[in-house]
XYZ file of C-alpha atoms in Angstrom:
546
model
C 94.085 86.232 86.914
C 94.759 88.681 90.161
C 93.529 87.636 93.867
C 91.205 90.894 93.506
C 89.850 89.527 89.913
C 89.494 85.769 91.672
C 87.269 87.384 94.410
C 85.274 89.254 92.594
C 84.008 86.050 90.108
C 83.620 84.127 93.484
C 81.263 87.085 95.344
C 79.419 86.811 91.851
C 78.867 83.296 91.929
C 77.859 82.932 95.371
C 75.585 86.165 94.865
C 74.054 84.255 91.623
C 73.591 80.814 93.881
C 72.124 82.414 96.672
C 69.451 84.338 94.276
C 68.477 81.283 92.677
C 68.133 79.296 95.851
C 65.936 82.046 97.364
C 64.305 83.545 94.557
C 65.817 86.940 94.860
C 65.560 89.012 91.912
C 69.504 90.336 91.790
C 72.797 89.158 89.788
C 76.142 91.500 89.865
C 78.714 90.632 87.393
C 82.034 90.092 88.572
C 83.156 93.411 86.780
C 80.900 95.542 89.214
C 82.001 93.740 92.425
C 83.471 96.610 94.396
C 86.864 95.128 96.415
C 88.845 96.977 98.651
C 91.467 96.206 101.183
C 90.015 97.130 104.776
C 91.860 100.150 106.588
C 92.659 97.821 109.810
C 94.775 94.801 108.945
C 92.700 92.642 111.418
C 89.558 92.919 109.765
C 91.057 90.866 106.818
C 92.943 91.344 103.462
C 89.807 92.347 101.485
C 86.403 93.355 101.573
C 83.017 93.958 99.536
C 79.973 95.718 100.107
C 78.238 94.089 97.844
C 75.575 93.057 100.039
C 74.804 96.413 101.183
C 74.673 97.627 97.339
C 71.979 94.780 96.178
C 70.015 94.348 99.213
C 67.601 96.578 98.513
C 67.062 95.561 95.311
C 67.113 92.047 96.512
C 64.179 93.007 98.963
C 65.868 91.483 101.856
C 68.175 93.214 104.343
C 72.018 93.650 104.045
C 73.387 91.493 106.815
C 71.052 88.791 105.838
C 72.079 88.760 102.249
C 75.919 89.392 103.780
C 74.889 85.791 106.207
C 74.001 84.178 102.779
C 76.842 84.930 101.067
C 79.526 83.906 103.454
C 77.676 80.858 103.807
C 78.042 80.074 100.160
C 81.519 81.399 100.002
C 82.394 79.338 103.025
C 81.052 76.151 101.347
C 82.855 76.967 97.818
C 85.755 79.324 98.991
C 87.909 81.198 96.847
C 91.830 80.267 96.377
C 93.820 81.038 99.350
C 90.590 81.717 101.622
C 91.138 81.052 105.025
C 88.240 82.440 106.548
C 85.173 84.663 105.392
C 83.209 87.097 107.828
C 80.640 89.923 108.440
C 81.573 93.343 109.426
C 79.345 96.176 110.287
C 76.474 96.792 108.548
C 76.875 94.098 105.665
C 80.589 94.068 104.567
C 81.812 90.490 103.782
C 85.568 90.576 104.702
C 87.812 87.931 103.469
C 90.972 86.657 105.496
C 93.649 84.830 102.986
C 96.829 83.065 103.514
C 100.083 84.721 102.436
C 99.963 82.345 99.351
C 98.144 85.004 97.382
C 100.734 87.542 98.122
C 103.388 84.808 96.727
C 101.103 85.036 93.733
C 101.394 88.946 93.273
C 104.762 88.660 93.709
C 105.473 86.375 91.170
C 102.731 87.878 88.847
C 104.794 91.329 89.298
C 107.747 89.816 88.109
C 106.522 87.876 85.398
C 105.091 91.039 84.318
C 108.011 93.169 84.177
C 108.565 96.716 84.105
C 107.297 97.756 80.809
C 103.985 95.969 81.346
C 102.721 95.606 85.005
C 100.841 98.305 86.328
C 99.011 99.234 83.032
C 95.452 99.466 83.846
C 92.983 100.216 80.764
C 91.017 102.533 81.855
C 91.201 104.786 78.882
C 90.303 102.196 76.379
C 92.330 104.407 73.666
C 90.058 107.661 74.227
C 92.434 110.381 72.659
C 92.976 113.561 75.340
C 94.605 116.502 74.934
C 96.315 117.468 78.408
C 97.344 121.606 77.802
C 98.898 123.257 80.961
C 101.576 125.876 81.499
C 100.506 128.338 78.936
C 102.363 131.021 80.759
C 102.412 134.089 78.667
C 105.877 134.040 76.628
C 106.495 137.712 78.411
C 109.772 136.623 80.913
C 111.594 133.401 81.905
C 108.786 130.841 83.355
C 108.922 131.518 87.232
C 107.894 129.157 90.208
C 104.341 130.541 90.006
C 103.463 129.812 86.778
C 105.742 126.689 86.534
C 104.568 124.714 89.594
C 101.780 123.194 88.060
C 103.498 121.857 84.850
C 104.993 118.866 87.027
C 101.008 118.092 87.855
C 100.096 118.475 83.985
C 103.151 116.409 82.759
C 102.481 113.574 85.177
C 98.850 113.721 84.820
C 99.933 113.022 80.975
C 102.068 110.003 81.953
C 99.537 108.383 84.413
C 96.900 108.832 81.894
C 99.371 107.152 78.538
C 100.281 104.412 81.356
C 96.553 103.968 81.760
C 95.220 103.321 78.006
C 95.154 107.005 77.173
C 96.366 108.241 73.982
C 97.873 111.203 75.035
C 99.001 114.771 73.801
C 100.297 117.568 75.782
C 99.990 121.098 74.606
C 101.404 124.340 75.463
C 98.932 127.593 74.098
C 101.301 130.346 73.437
C 99.537 133.275 73.974
C 101.719 135.522 71.409
C 99.308 138.184 70.658
C 97.660 141.010 72.186
C 97.930 143.769 74.766
C 100.684 141.341 76.840
C 102.975 141.363 73.650
C 102.558 144.888 72.944
C 103.505 145.999 76.576
C 106.473 143.654 76.179
C 107.338 145.381 72.765
C 106.828 148.677 74.411
C 109.227 147.712 77.571
C 111.600 146.081 75.145
C 112.060 149.239 72.688
C 112.221 151.622 76.156
C 115.320 149.211 77.169
C 116.648 149.847 73.538
C 116.685 153.451 73.888
C 117.830 153.429 77.228
C 114.286 155.068 78.608
C 112.233 154.327 81.525
C 109.976 151.173 81.143
C 106.306 152.676 81.032
C 104.088 151.995 84.020
C 102.604 148.134 84.003
C 105.580 147.148 81.855
C 108.128 144.589 82.395
C 110.729 145.272 84.534
C 113.140 141.924 84.180
C 116.672 141.864 83.912
C 116.198 139.456 80.809
C 114.717 142.515 79.111
C 118.190 144.366 79.515
C 119.973 141.110 77.396
C 117.092 140.991 74.576
C 117.694 144.450 74.400
C 121.176 144.394 73.359
C 120.424 141.680 70.521
C 116.982 143.542 69.050
C 118.125 145.262 65.814
C 114.346 145.444 64.323
C 112.037 148.208 63.637
C 110.413 150.623 66.784
C 106.982 148.611 66.027
C 105.817 147.602 69.521
C 103.934 144.403 68.290
C 107.029 143.378 66.072
C 109.386 144.123 68.909
C 106.909 142.277 71.592
C 106.695 139.398 68.784
C 110.605 139.116 68.636
C 110.996 139.141 72.231
C 108.290 136.618 72.458
C 109.961 134.062 70.499
C 113.127 134.451 72.058
C 111.727 134.250 75.449
C 109.809 130.910 74.469
C 112.954 129.161 73.136
C 114.345 129.945 76.899
C 110.890 128.381 78.756
C 111.379 125.438 76.573
C 114.892 124.702 77.715
C 113.769 125.505 81.257
C 110.803 122.979 81.111
C 113.312 120.361 79.532
C 115.620 120.621 82.591
C 112.605 119.256 84.966
C 111.667 116.827 82.053
C 108.800 118.562 80.682
C 108.336 118.234 77.300
C 105.363 119.132 74.976
C 103.624 117.411 71.733
C 102.733 121.086 70.655
C 103.373 124.225 71.273
C 100.118 126.065 69.953
C 100.212 129.736 68.697
C 97.106 132.205 69.595
C 98.459 134.072 66.837
C 97.720 131.719 64.569
C 94.237 131.008 65.798
C 93.690 135.013 64.949
C 95.235 134.880 61.933
C 93.650 132.005 60.241
C 89.989 133.550 60.862
C 89.384 131.128 63.308
C 88.019 133.651 65.716
C 85.548 134.989 63.342
C 84.330 131.424 62.486
C 83.574 131.034 65.630
C 81.586 134.181 66.360
C 79.693 133.375 63.588
C 78.798 129.809 64.549
C 77.536 131.632 67.942
C 75.882 134.118 65.798
C 73.924 131.298 63.491
C 72.644 129.577 67.052
C 71.390 132.998 68.333
C 73.451 133.293 70.882
C 75.389 136.885 69.817
C 74.439 140.470 69.882
C 75.721 143.794 69.490
C 75.761 146.402 72.232
C 77.597 149.743 72.582
C 79.484 148.854 69.633
C 80.843 145.592 71.133
C 79.900 141.881 69.997
C 78.797 139.704 73.173
C 77.944 136.266 73.784
C 74.686 135.172 75.372
C 76.367 133.138 77.851
C 73.569 133.665 80.785
C 71.218 131.323 78.451
C 74.026 128.509 79.383
C 74.596 129.273 82.837
C 77.125 131.705 83.017
C 76.639 134.817 85.681
C 76.564 137.367 83.111
C 77.001 137.740 79.407
C 80.565 138.262 77.851
C 82.014 140.213 75.482
C 83.653 138.746 72.254
C 84.771 141.708 70.423
C 85.439 144.947 72.009
C 84.445 148.402 70.326
C 87.805 148.977 69.094
C 87.940 145.803 66.889
C 89.912 143.619 69.119
C 88.627 140.046 69.924
C 88.705 139.344 73.573
C 90.840 136.636 75.464
C 87.326 134.358 75.556
C 86.725 134.613 71.994
C 90.409 133.408 71.459
C 89.832 130.786 74.092
C 86.874 129.590 72.390
C 88.114 129.495 68.637
C 90.915 127.386 70.131
C 88.892 124.803 71.912
C 86.559 124.813 68.613
C 89.534 123.613 67.093
C 90.590 121.504 69.624
C 87.279 119.375 69.705
C 85.640 120.063 66.192
C 89.197 120.372 64.355
C 91.372 117.887 65.379
C 88.942 115.815 66.811
C 90.216 115.305 70.589
C 87.730 112.743 72.729
C 88.783 115.069 75.763
C 90.568 117.981 76.842
C 91.807 118.629 80.337
C 92.836 122.430 80.868
C 95.313 122.758 83.823
C 94.620 126.648 85.042
C 96.037 128.549 87.976
C 93.465 129.502 90.572
C 93.493 133.318 88.874
C 91.570 131.563 85.800
C 88.615 130.666 88.045
C 86.115 133.583 86.776
C 86.830 132.183 83.564
C 85.700 128.519 83.629
C 81.754 129.301 83.461
C 82.214 131.339 80.083
C 84.379 128.688 78.651
C 82.120 126.175 79.650
C 79.053 128.202 78.128
C 80.827 128.678 74.871
C 81.902 125.116 74.580
C 78.472 123.914 74.838
C 77.164 126.574 72.680
C 79.464 125.171 70.220
C 77.557 121.747 70.234
C 80.297 120.188 72.036
C 79.113 117.759 75.160
C 80.845 120.119 77.762
C 81.620 116.929 79.898
C 84.279 116.283 77.336
C 86.124 119.469 78.818
C 87.995 119.128 82.236
C 89.055 122.156 84.091
C 91.626 121.456 86.849
C 92.375 124.785 88.766
C 95.562 124.780 90.878
C 95.255 126.430 94.037
C 97.722 128.840 95.638
C 101.069 127.494 96.624
C 103.679 129.716 98.665
C 107.101 128.692 99.028
C 109.256 129.299 101.741
C 113.154 129.384 102.059
C 113.418 129.470 106.386
C 111.580 132.262 107.330
C 111.780 134.040 103.614
C 108.786 133.949 101.267
C 109.472 133.010 97.803
C 108.233 135.996 95.599
C 105.754 134.673 92.381
C 105.224 137.774 90.240
C 106.596 138.622 87.054
C 106.087 142.111 85.811
C 107.922 143.322 88.672
C 111.066 141.634 87.920
C 111.333 140.190 91.144
C 110.408 136.746 90.753
C 112.195 133.515 91.571
C 113.180 131.958 88.081
C 111.880 128.182 87.920
C 115.712 127.865 86.607
C 116.722 129.103 89.807
C 114.608 126.862 92.124
C 116.052 124.064 89.759
C 119.432 124.875 90.550
C 119.152 125.356 94.061
C 116.947 121.827 95.039
C 117.324 119.946 91.316
C 114.905 118.736 88.825
C 113.648 115.723 91.109
C 113.202 117.616 94.418
C 111.489 120.369 92.159
C 108.862 117.473 90.567
C 108.405 115.610 93.666
C 107.637 118.910 95.977
C 105.022 120.175 93.441
C 103.470 116.655 93.215
C 103.246 115.919 97.175
C 99.734 117.863 97.303
C 96.540 117.767 95.669
C 95.537 120.111 93.026
C 92.900 121.624 94.754
C 94.594 122.502 97.923
C 96.448 125.903 98.638
C 100.063 124.214 100.364
C 103.229 125.898 101.838
C 106.387 124.107 101.426
C 109.992 125.031 103.076
C 112.683 124.841 100.725
C 115.250 124.634 103.558
C 113.956 121.134 104.460
C 114.342 120.049 101.334
C 118.130 120.783 101.146
C 118.540 118.475 104.182
C 119.723 114.923 103.244
C 117.701 112.872 106.361
C 114.738 110.810 106.614
C 112.354 114.233 107.021
C 113.330 115.172 103.244
C 110.585 113.243 101.276
C 112.935 113.475 98.460
C 115.941 112.214 99.719
C 113.908 109.743 101.709
C 112.246 108.087 98.245
C 115.382 108.221 96.277
C 117.584 106.450 98.921
C 115.288 103.508 98.565
C 116.482 103.707 94.778
C 120.135 104.025 95.820
C 119.853 101.237 98.205
C 118.696 98.648 95.696
C 121.117 99.995 93.252
C 124.133 99.297 96.221
C 122.486 95.786 96.954
C 123.315 94.977 92.928
C 126.873 96.371 93.128
C 127.677 94.107 96.236
C 125.744 91.171 95.030
C 128.435 91.249 91.976
C 131.354 92.293 94.156
C 130.044 88.926 95.985
C 129.934 86.561 93.074
C 126.342 86.023 94.217
C 123.864 85.823 91.230
C 120.242 85.793 91.342
C 118.893 82.397 89.854
C 115.925 81.849 87.666
C 112.469 82.866 89.110
C 111.105 79.391 88.055
C 113.597 77.981 90.394
C 113.121 80.311 93.285
C 110.956 79.486 96.061
C 108.909 82.998 97.176
C 107.014 81.043 99.830
C 109.840 81.821 102.250
C 109.441 85.000 102.290
C 106.845 85.054 105.742
C 108.924 88.141 107.704
C 105.997 90.748 108.345
C 108.636 93.053 106.274
C 108.491 90.843 103.545
C 104.654 90.566 103.331
C 104.217 94.208 103.836
C 106.385 95.021 101.047
C 104.757 92.841 98.562
C 101.533 94.241 99.740
C 102.316 97.690 98.975
C 103.531 96.433 95.416
C 100.331 94.762 94.595
C 98.464 97.865 94.857
C 100.308 99.934 92.239
C 97.924 98.854 89.454
C 95.327 99.904 91.206
C 96.731 102.940 92.348
C 97.741 103.866 88.684
C 93.973 103.430 87.698
C 92.583 105.408 90.434
C 95.370 108.419 89.857
C 94.183 108.435 86.121
C 90.350 108.372 86.957
C 90.657 110.732 89.641
C 93.447 112.825 87.611
C 95.688 112.740 90.622
C 99.233 112.067 90.094
C 99.675 113.070 93.951
C 97.986 109.357 94.349
C 101.348 108.052 92.834
C 103.478 110.487 95.166
C 101.579 108.837 98.243
C 102.167 105.407 96.936
C 105.698 105.952 96.168
C 106.969 107.189 99.767
C 104.797 104.232 101.037
C 106.750 101.663 99.050
C 110.170 103.405 100.168
C 109.123 103.176 103.695
C 108.460 99.500 103.417
C 111.968 98.968 101.468
C 113.482 100.851 103.759
C 111.887 98.550 106.948
C 112.837 95.663 104.746
C 116.334 96.605 103.956
C 116.542 97.340 107.926
C 115.208 93.909 109.146
C 115.636 91.418 106.489
C 119.437 90.539 105.387
C 120.316 89.609 102.112
C 123.474 89.322 101.302
C 124.999 89.046 104.939
C 126.857 85.957 106.147
C 124.624 83.462 107.606
C 121.368 83.990 105.148
C 120.113 80.767 103.808
C 120.771 81.010 100.284
C 117.483 79.994 99.253
C 115.940 82.779 101.367
C 118.518 84.916 100.066
C 117.441 84.239 96.049
C 113.596 84.712 97.383
C 114.599 88.300 99.036
C 116.879 89.244 95.617
C 113.920 88.978 94.106
C 111.442 91.011 96.519
C 114.517 94.015 95.949
C 113.952 93.475 92.010
C 110.101 93.716 92.589
C 111.052 96.572 94.662
C 113.298 98.190 91.753
C 110.453 97.485 89.240
C 108.017 99.381 91.537
C 109.881 102.035 92.100
C 111.132 102.782 88.539
C 107.483 102.460 87.542
C 106.239 104.787 90.454
C 109.264 107.616 90.021
C 108.710 107.251 85.911
C 105.090 108.602 86.394
C 106.270 111.311 88.783
C 109.130 112.437 86.230
C 111.794 111.660 88.587
C 114.992 109.568 88.261
C 115.190 106.255 90.136
C 119.269 106.905 91.036
C 121.297 103.650 91.469
C 123.614 105.419 93.723
C 123.767 108.802 96.078
């Protein structure tokens, strides 16, 4: 049992004892006791706000209840407790001896890389994460591929946190953009100018030289889209992104699912005809205006297809939860999608839409262009070839999804401590270097059971263990908040802690006490495990050498 759990149980017991003694109508199970690490170390190792949360219900004031709790906990202290004190309006702070860190380190090492930091916050919930879903009308570029790392890392975090996860790419392989692609391709085939608003990229020249099909814009567009999709798959695989399902929009329309969806809405009285078009009464479900489902020319709108697609996700394939990762330009579609999902009888809380805000890439003083139709976009392949797949992923996971950000690629190319990618991976490389050095010196790490971990008393060692101990909580919070950037921040802190330890705590140097060296070798192994888990969740390699 972790120190957090032991403290939570002790607080719960103490609160029960105080309530019984003073006749207070309050009880808090251990699972509901909130514990956190104080922002300032001098305030202790752990803190709980349970007195402030329950005082009103108990009919007393927070400090009075906190005082009673401190007395009870001091009389019956949890393991490793040095002191229990009140802070502020009623926080109860615990100061522990270093033994709790020794226990935490041993637990990590005994649990191992496969099972450590696997919080079961998902409880087996089936969740689909749909992300990227860029139209297959050109090679994937930085603009529509940037948040792919977020979607993939989120899926990894959820999978480690007890969810059953399916990754999906929705292939928009029908409609106007495919006809426009076909027109652009056929223009190149016949040596004509690409129509205004068409696709101008050089990739169409290569496709045109291979096309031998009919002069039908839809068939030509579908043919080109299939080949472009193959290129997109290769590009995404190069940065470690793979999907469980590539779901065709055309298959939705051709199956009759769109008609079935409109019929479902009509049965609920949520469809009306006007000006030759079929409309959805979205305003009745919170949208700002009603929406067209089928145009006067008979074409289904994007919304109609999207509602049919989500009907399939929830009602046909049976996902408990769906997380859609869209770019900020899809903001206007969210309300109508939510309204439509609710109209179909699906609890809208089961659908989460995450909007990635604008990202600007600079290369020194030059802005990296993002557009596609004009043919001047920076392909994701080009970025990966420039800075590498690991740097691409870490860079795109440095900032929160909902924050506009600017990154300078020039700084990422520098191999210095200012480069976060280099700094993190150098920690992994140093661990690999220490392993090779141990082999050269014939130093063997002894059994954990025979190692005295209490010899790890240097502040650098203790700080490193504190960071490693936080990983299960960080993973859980990243899953709950849908924020893999929490893992990025933690990995950077761990790297900083390891570099400090590496500098101040020699392991294999002459003169180091053998028992201390053994304890430090196990701390190095724990750091390797932590980095491997953290970088793995980000989809980034943990190199043994650089």
